[in-house]
mmCIF file of C-alpha atoms in Angstrom:
data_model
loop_
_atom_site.group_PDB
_atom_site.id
_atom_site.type_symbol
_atom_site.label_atom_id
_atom_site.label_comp_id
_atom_site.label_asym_id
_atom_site.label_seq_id
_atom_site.Cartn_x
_atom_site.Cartn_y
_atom_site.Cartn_z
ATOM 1 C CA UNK A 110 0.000 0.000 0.000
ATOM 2 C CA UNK A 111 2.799 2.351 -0.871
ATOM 3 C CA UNK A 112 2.173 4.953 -3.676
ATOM 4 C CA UNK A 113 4.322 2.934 -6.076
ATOM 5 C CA UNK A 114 2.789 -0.125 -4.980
ATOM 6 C CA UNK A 115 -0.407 -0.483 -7.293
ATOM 7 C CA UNK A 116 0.756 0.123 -10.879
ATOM 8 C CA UNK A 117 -2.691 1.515 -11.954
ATOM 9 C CA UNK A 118 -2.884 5.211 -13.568
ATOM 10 C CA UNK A 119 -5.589 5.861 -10.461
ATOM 11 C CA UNK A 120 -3.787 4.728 -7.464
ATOM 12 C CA UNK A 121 -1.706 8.093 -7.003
ATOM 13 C CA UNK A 122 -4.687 9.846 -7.194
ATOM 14 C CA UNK A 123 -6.730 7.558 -4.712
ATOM 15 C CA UNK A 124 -3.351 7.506 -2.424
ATOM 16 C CA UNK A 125 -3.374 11.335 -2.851
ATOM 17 C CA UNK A 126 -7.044 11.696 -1.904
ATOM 18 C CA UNK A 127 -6.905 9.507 1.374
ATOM 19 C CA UNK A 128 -3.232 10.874 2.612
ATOM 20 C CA UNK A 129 -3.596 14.286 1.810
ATOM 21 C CA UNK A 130 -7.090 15.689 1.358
ATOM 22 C CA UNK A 131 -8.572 13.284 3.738
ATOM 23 C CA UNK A 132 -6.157 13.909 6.147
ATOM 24 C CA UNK A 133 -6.103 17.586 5.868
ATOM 25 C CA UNK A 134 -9.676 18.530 5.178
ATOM 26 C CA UNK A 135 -11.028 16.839 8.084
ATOM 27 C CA UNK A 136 -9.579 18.953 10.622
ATOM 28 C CA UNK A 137 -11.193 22.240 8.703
ATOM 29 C CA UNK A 138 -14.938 20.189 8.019
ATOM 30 C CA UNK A 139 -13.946 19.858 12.117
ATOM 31 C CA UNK A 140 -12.877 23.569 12.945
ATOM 32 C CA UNK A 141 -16.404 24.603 10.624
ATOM 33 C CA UNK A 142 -18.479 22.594 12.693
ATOM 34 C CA UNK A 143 -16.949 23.871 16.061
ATOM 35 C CA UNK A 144 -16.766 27.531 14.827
ATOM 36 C CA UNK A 145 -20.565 27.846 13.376
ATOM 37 C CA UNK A 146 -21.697 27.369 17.029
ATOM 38 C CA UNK A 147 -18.896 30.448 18.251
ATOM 39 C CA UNK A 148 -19.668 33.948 18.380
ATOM 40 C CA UNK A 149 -16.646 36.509 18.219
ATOM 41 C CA UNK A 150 -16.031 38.015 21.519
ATOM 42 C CA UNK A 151 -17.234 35.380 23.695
ATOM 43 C CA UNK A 152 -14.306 33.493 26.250
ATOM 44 C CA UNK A 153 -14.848 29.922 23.975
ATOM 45 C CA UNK A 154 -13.609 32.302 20.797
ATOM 46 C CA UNK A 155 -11.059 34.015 22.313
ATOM 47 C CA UNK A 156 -9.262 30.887 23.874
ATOM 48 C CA UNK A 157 -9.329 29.288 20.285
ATOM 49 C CA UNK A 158 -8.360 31.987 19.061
ATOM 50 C CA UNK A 159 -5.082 32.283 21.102
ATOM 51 C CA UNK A 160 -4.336 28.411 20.577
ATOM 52 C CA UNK A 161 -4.390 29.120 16.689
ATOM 53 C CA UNK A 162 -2.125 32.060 16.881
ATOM 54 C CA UNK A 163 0.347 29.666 19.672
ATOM 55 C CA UNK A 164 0.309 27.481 16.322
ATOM 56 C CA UNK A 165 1.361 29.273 13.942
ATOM 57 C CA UNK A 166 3.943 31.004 16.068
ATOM 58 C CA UNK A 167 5.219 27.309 16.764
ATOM 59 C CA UNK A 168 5.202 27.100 12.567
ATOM 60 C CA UNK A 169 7.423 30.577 12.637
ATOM 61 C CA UNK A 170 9.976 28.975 15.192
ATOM 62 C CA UNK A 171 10.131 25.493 13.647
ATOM 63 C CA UNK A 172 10.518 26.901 9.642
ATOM 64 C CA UNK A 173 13.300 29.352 11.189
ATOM 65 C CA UNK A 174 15.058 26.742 13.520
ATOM 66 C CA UNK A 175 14.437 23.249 11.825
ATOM 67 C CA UNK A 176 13.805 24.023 8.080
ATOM 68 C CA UNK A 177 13.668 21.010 5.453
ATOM 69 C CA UNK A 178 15.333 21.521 2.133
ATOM 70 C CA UNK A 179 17.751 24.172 0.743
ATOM 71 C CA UNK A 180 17.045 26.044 3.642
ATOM 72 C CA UNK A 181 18.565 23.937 6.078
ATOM 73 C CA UNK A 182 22.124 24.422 4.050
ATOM 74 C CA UNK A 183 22.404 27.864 5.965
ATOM 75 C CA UNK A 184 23.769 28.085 9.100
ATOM 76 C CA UNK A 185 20.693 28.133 12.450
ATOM 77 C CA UNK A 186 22.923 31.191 13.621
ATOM 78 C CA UNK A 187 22.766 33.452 10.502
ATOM 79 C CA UNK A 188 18.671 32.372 9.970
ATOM 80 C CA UNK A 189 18.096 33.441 13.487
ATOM 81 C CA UNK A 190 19.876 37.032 13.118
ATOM 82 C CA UNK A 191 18.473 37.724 10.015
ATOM 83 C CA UNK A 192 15.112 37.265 11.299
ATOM 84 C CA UNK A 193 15.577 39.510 14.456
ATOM 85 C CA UNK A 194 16.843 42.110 12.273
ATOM 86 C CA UNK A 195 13.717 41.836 10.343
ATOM 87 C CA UNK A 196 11.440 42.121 13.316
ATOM 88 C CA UNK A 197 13.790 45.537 14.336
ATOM 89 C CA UNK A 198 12.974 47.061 10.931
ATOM 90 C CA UNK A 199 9.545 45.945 11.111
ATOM 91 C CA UNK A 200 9.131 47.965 14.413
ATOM 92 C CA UNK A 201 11.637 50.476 13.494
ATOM 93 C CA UNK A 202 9.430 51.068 10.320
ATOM 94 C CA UNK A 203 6.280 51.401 12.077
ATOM 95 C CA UNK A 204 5.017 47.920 11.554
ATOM 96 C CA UNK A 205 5.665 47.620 8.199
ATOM 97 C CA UNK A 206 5.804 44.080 6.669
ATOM 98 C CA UNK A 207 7.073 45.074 3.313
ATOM 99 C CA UNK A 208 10.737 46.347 5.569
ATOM 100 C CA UNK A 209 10.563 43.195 7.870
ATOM 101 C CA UNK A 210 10.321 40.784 4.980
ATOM 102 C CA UNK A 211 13.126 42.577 2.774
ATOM 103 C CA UNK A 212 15.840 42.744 5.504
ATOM 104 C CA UNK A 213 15.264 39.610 6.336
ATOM 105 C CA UNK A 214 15.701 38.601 3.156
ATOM 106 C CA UNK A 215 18.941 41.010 2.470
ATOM 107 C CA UNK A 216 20.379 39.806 5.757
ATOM 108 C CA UNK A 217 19.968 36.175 4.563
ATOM 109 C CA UNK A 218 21.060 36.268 1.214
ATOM 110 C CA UNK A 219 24.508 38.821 2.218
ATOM 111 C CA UNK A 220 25.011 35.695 5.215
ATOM 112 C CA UNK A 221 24.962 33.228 2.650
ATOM 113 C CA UNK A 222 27.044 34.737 -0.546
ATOM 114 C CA UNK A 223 29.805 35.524 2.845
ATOM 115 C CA UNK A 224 30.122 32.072 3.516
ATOM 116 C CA UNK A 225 28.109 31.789 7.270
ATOM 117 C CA UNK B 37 -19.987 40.074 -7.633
ATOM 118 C CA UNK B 38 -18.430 42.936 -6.596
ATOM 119 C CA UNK B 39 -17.255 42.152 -3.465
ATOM 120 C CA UNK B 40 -16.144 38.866 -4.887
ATOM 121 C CA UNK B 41 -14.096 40.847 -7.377
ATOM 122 C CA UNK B 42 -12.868 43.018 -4.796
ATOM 123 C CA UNK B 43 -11.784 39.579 -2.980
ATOM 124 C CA UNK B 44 -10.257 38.785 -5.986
ATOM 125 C CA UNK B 45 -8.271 41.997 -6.240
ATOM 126 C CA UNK B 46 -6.640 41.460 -3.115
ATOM 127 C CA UNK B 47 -4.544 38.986 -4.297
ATOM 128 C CA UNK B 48 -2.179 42.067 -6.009
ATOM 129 C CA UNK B 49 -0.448 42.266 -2.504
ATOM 130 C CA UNK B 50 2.785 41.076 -1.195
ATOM 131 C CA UNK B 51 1.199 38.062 0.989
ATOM 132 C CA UNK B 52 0.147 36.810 -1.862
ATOM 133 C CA UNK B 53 3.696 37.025 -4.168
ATOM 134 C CA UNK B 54 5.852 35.836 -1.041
ATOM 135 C CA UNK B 55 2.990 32.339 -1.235
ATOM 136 C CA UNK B 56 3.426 32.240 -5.141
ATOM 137 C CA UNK B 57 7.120 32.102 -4.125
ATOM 138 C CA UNK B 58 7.187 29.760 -1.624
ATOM 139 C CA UNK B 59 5.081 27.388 -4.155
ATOM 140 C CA UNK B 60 7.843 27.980 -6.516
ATOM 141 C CA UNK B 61 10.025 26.061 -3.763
ATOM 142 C CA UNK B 62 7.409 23.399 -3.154
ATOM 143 C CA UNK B 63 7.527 22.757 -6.971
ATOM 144 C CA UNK B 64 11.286 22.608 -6.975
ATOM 145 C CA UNK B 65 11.251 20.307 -4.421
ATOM 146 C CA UNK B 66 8.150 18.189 -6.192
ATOM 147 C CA UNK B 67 9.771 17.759 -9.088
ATOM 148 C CA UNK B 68 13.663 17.042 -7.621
ATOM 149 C CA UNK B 69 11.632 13.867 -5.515
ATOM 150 C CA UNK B 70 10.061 12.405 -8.712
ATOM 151 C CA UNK B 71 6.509 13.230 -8.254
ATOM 152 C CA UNK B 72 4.915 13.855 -11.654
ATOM 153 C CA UNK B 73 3.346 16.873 -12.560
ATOM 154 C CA UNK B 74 -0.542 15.838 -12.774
ATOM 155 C CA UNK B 75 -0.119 14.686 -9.285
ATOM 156 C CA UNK B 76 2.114 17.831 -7.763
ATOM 157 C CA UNK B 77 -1.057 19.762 -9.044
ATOM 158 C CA UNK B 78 -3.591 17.429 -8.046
ATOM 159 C CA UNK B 79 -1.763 17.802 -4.547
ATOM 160 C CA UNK B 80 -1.997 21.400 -4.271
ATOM 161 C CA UNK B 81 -5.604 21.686 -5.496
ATOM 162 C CA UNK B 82 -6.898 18.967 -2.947
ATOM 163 C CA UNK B 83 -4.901 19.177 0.057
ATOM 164 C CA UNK B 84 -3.568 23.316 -0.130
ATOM 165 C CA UNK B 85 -1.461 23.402 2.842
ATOM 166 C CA UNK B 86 2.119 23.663 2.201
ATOM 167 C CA UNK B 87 3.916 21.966 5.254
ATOM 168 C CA UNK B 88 0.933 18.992 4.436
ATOM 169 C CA UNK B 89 1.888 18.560 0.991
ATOM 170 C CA UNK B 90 5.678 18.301 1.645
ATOM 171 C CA UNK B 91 4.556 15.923 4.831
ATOM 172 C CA UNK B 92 3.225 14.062 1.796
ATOM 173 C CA UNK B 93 5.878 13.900 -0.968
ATOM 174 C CA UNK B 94 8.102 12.918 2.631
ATOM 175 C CA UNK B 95 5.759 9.776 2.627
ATOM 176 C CA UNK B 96 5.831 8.795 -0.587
ATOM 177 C CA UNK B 97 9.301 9.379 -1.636
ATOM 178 C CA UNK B 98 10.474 7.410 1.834
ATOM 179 C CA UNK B 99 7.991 4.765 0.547
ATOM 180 C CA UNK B 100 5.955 4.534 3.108
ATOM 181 C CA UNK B 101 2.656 2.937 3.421
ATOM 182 C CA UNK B 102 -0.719 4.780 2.704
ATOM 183 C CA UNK B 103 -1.938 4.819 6.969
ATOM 184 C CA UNK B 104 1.366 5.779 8.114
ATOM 185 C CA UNK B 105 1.505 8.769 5.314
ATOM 186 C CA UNK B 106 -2.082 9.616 6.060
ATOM 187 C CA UNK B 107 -1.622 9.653 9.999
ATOM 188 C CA UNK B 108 1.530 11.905 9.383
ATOM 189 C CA UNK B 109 -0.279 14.539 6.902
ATOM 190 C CA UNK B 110 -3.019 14.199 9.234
ATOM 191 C CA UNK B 111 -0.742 15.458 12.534
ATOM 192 C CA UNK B 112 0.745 17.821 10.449
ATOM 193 C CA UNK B 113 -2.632 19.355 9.509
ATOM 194 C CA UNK B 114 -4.126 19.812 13.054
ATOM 195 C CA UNK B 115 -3.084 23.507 13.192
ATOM 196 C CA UNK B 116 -6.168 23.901 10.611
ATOM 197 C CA UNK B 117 -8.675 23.162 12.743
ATOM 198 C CA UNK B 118 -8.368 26.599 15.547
ATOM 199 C CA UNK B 119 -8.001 28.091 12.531
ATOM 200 C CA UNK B 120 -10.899 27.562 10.889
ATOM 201 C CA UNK B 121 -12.833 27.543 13.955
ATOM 202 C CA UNK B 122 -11.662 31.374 14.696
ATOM 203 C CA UNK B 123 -12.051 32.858 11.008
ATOM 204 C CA UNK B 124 -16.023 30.941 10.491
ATOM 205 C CA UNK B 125 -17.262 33.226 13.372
ATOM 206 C CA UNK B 126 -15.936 36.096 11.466
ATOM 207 C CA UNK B 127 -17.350 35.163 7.640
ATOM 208 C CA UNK B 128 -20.713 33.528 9.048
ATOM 209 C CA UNK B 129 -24.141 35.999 9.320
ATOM 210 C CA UNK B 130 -27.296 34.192 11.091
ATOM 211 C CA UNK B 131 -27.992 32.901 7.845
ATOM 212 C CA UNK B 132 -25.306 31.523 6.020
ATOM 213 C CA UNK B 133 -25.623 27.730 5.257
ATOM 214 C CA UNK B 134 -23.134 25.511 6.840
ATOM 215 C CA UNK B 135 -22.725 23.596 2.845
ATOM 216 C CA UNK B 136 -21.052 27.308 2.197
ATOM 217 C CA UNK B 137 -19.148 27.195 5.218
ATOM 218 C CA UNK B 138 -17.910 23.608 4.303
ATOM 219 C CA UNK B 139 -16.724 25.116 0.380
ATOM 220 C CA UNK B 140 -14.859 27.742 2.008
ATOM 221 C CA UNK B 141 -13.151 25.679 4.998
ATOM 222 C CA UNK B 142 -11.170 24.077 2.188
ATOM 223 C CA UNK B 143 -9.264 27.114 1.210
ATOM 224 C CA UNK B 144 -8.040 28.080 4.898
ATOM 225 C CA UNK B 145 -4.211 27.612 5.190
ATOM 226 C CA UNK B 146 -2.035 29.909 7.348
ATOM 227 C CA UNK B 147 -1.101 32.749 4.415
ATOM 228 C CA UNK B 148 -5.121 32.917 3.420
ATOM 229 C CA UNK B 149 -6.109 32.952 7.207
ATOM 230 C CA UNK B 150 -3.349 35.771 7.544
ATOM 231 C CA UNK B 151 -4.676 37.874 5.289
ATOM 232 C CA UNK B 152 -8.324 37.509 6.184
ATOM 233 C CA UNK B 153 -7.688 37.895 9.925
ATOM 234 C CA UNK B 154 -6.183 41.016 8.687
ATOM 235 C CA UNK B 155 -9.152 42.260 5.785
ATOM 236 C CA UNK B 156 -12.310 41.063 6.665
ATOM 237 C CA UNK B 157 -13.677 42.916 9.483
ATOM 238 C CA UNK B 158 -13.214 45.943 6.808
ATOM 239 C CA UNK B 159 -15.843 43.761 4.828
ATOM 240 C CA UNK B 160 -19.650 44.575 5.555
ATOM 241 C CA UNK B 161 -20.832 41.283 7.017
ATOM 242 C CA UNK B 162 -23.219 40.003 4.297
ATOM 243 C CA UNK B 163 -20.286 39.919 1.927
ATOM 244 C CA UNK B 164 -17.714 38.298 3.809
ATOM 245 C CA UNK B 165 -18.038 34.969 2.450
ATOM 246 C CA UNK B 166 -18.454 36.198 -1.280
ATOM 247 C CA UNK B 167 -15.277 38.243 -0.641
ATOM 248 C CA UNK B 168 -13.648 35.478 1.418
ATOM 249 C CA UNK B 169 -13.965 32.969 -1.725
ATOM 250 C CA UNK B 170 -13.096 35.498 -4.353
ATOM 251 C CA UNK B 171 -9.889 36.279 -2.699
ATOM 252 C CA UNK B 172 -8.884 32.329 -1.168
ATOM 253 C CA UNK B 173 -10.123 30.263 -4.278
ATOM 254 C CA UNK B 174 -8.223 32.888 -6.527
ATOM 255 C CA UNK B 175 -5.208 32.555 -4.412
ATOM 256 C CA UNK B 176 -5.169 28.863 -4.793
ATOM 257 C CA UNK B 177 -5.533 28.940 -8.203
ATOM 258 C CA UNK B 178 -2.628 31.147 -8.893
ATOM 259 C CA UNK B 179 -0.584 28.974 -6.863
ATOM 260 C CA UNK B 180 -1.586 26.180 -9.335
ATOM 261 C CA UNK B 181 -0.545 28.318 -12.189
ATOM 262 C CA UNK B 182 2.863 28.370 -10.392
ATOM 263 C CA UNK B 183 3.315 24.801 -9.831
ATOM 264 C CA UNK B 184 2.423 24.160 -13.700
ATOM 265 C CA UNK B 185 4.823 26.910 -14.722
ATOM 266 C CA UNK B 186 7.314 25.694 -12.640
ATOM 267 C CA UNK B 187 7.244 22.279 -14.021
ATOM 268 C CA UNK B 188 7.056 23.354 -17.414
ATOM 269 C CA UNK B 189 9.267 26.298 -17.492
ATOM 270 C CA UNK B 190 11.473 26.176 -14.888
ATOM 271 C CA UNK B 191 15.485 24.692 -15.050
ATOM 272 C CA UNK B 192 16.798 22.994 -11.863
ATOM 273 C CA UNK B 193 16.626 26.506 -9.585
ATOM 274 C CA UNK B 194 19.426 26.856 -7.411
ATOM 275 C CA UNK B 195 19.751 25.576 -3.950
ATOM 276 C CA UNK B 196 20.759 29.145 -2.778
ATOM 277 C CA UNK B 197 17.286 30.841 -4.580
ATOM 278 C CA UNK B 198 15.382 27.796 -3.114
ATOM 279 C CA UNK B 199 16.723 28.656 0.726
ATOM 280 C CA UNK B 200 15.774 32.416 0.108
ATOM 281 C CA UNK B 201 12.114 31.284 -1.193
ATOM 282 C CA UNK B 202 12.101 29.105 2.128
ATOM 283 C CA UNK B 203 12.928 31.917 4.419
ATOM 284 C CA UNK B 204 10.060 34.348 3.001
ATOM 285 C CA UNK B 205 7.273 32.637 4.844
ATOM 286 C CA UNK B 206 8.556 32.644 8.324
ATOM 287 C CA UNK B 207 9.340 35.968 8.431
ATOM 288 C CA UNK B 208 5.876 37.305 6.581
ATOM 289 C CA UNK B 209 4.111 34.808 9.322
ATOM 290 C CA UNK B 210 6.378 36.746 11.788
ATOM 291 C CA UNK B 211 6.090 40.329 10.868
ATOM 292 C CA UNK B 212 2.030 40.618 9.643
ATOM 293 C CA UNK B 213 0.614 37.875 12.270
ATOM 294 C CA UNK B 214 2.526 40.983 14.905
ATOM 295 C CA UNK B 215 0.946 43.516 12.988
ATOM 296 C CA UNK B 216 -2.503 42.273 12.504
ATOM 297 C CA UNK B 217 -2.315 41.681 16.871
ATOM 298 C CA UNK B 218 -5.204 43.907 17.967
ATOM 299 C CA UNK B 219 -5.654 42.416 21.295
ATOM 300 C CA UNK B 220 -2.748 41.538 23.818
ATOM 301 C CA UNK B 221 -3.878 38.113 24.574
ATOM 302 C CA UNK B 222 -2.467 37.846 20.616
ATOM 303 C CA UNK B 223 0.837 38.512 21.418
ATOM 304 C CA UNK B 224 1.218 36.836 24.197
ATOM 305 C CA UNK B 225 -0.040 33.812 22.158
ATOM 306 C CA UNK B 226 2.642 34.758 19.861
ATOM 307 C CA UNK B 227 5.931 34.947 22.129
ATOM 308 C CA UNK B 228 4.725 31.912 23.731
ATOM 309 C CA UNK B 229 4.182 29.920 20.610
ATOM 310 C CA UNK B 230 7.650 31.182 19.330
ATOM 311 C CA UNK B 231 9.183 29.699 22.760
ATOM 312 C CA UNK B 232 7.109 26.415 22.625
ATOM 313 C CA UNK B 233 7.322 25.180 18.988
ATOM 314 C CA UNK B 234 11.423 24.691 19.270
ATOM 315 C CA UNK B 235 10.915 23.200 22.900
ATOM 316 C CA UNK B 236 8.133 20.352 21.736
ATOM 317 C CA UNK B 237 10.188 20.155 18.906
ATOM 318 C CA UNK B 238 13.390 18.397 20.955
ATOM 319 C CA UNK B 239 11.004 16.914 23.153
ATOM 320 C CA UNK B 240 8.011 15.265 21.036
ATOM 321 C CA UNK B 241 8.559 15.812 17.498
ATOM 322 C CA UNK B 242 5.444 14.100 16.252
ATOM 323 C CA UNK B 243 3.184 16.522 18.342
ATOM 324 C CA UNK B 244 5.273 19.668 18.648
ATOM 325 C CA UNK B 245 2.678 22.017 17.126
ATOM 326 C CA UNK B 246 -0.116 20.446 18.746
ATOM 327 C CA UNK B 247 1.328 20.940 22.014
ATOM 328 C CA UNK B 248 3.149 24.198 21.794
ATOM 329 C CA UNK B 249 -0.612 25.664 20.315
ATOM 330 C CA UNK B 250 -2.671 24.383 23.348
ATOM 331 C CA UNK B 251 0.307 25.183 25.817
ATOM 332 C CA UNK B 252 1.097 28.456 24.364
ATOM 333 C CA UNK B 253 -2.674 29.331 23.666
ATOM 334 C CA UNK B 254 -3.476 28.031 27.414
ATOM 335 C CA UNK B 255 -0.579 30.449 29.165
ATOM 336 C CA UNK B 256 -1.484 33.607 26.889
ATOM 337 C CA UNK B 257 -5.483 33.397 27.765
ATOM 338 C CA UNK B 258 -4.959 32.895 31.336
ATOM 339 C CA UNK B 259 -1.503 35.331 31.764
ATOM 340 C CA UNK B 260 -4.127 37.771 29.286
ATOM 341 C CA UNK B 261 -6.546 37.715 32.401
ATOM 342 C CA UNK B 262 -4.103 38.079 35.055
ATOM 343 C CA UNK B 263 -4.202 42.089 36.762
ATOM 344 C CA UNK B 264 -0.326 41.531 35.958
ATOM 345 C CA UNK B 265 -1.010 41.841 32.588
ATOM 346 C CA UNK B 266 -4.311 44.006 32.184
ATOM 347 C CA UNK B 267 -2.286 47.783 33.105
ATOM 348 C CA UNK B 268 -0.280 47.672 30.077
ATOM 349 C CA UNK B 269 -3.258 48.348 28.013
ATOM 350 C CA UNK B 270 -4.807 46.580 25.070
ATOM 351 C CA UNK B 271 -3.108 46.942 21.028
ATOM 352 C CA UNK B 272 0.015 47.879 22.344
#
């Protein structure tokens, strides 16, 4: 039951379909049926609402710390400066994303052509 | 239709290009593991959730079984549910029809839920879900176009433009989830999220997002309560 295992022009698709949209679509058919009975504001909302952002904050730490791919060629140290200087601009910039993203990007790319 | 257009139109904005990048890099990385190009696009259109589909190609390039790749797409795909469970409150009026609801839960992933934390509220109510599917169904088809470009188009790109791509969705995450913070309990959320993921990460790599979300997401509501907290004011 591997995705090589059935030579049929259908099984990717089928393995596709039960692995990945199965597996992933569930949990937001889940999060609709939980979140139609919410209301914004209320204490229920609120503490979802600060386990989602936890989440994604977890997804921020674990891209910059423990990247898969080309990304984990760089060295943890230089990811990790270049994205507090990012964050500085950001705030130096009044909150602008646009100057967070592109010296984060400028520190990045100058730490890897140096060699870190 | 005009709102829907207007959802549409949102899509000229830099979320959106640092996504269609980042999709570049999943194609790169679809098409250096094997996977052919009907089913890298068949992939994006039925799962849409980057870290899931690479959880995927993981599976089947390591050859593993169909439960075992399910069960790890599945863990990795958790996250969506608070997600969508905090955005339908938003979208929904008294009268919109769950079936609608359903459609729309599909196109949730963290970049769309971004940017429509960020929008919506701007939206009048009766319109959110129009606007909502003009902008997140447009936004997944772009990404699509990307993946078919990539494949068709595209030489081997280099492992240096690949780790750049890479590093542009952490830092957007970082920079506009911080921005978009109106209320404190937010940002607690966020440092303690930030602290969490890398320490679940050592300690229980299967369930590190799980747990860092409910730990993280416990300490911020509770800390966001405390009189400790309340003085330094709100959308700081």
């Amino acid at each position: 039951m591997t995705f090589s295992g059935i030579d049929a022009w259908w099984w990717p698709y089928l393995f596709i379909l039960i692995a990945g949209w199965f597996a992933t679509d569930f949990w937001r058919y889940a999060g609709v049926l939980v979140g139609r009975r919410l209301n914004e504001g209320s204490q229920a909302f609120e503490f979802v609402r600060a386990v989602a952002t936890a989440l994604v904050a977890a997804v921020i730490s674990r891209l910059i710390l423990f990247p898969t791919g080309a990304l984990a060629e760089t060295g943890v140290v230089l990811r990790i400066v270049a994205a507090v200087l990012g964050f500085a601009a950001f705030k130096l910039a009044g909150q602008r994303v646009v100057v967070g993203v592109g010296v984060s990007l400028a520190a990045l790319a100058a730490g890897m052509v140096l060699g870190f | 239709m005009l709102w829907f257009l207007r959802g549409m139109r949102t899509n000229f904005s830099l979320p959106t290009f640092i996504l269609m990048a980042a999709f570049v890099g999943f194609a790169g990385f679809a098409r250096e593991s094997g996977i052919e190009m009907a089913h890298a696009v068949f992939m994006t259109v039925m799962v849409w959730a980057l870290p899931a589909q690479i959880v995927l190609i993981a599976g089947i390039t390591a050859g593993a079984t169909l439960p075992a790749t399910m069960i790890a797409v599945a863990l990795s795909s958790v996250r969506l549910m608070p997600m969508v469970t905090t955005l339908v409150p938003e979208l929904k009026t008294g009268k919109t029809r769950t079936r609608t609801l359903v459609f729309l839960s599909h196109f949730i992933a963290v970049t769309a839920w971004v940017m429509a934390t960020e929008r919506v509220h701007r939206v009048p109510r009766q319109f959110r879900t129009v606007f909502f599917i003009g902008f997140a169904m447009t936004l997944s088809l772009l990404n699509v176009g990307v993946v078919l470009l990539v494949y068709l188009f595209a030489a081997r790109i280099p492992a240096m433009v690949l780790g750049a791509l890479f590093f542009l969705t952490p830092v957007y995450f970082l920079t506009s989830l911080w921005a978009t913070a109106r209320a404190h309990v937010v940002k607690l959320a966020m440092v303690a999220g930030l602290a969490l993921g890398p320490l679940f990460h050592v300690l229980t790599p299967e369930l590190d997002l799980l747990l860092a979300g409910l730990c993280g997401g416990t300490i911020a509501f509770v800390l966001a309560r405390s009189p400790m907290f309340r003085p330094k004011g709100d959308g700081q």
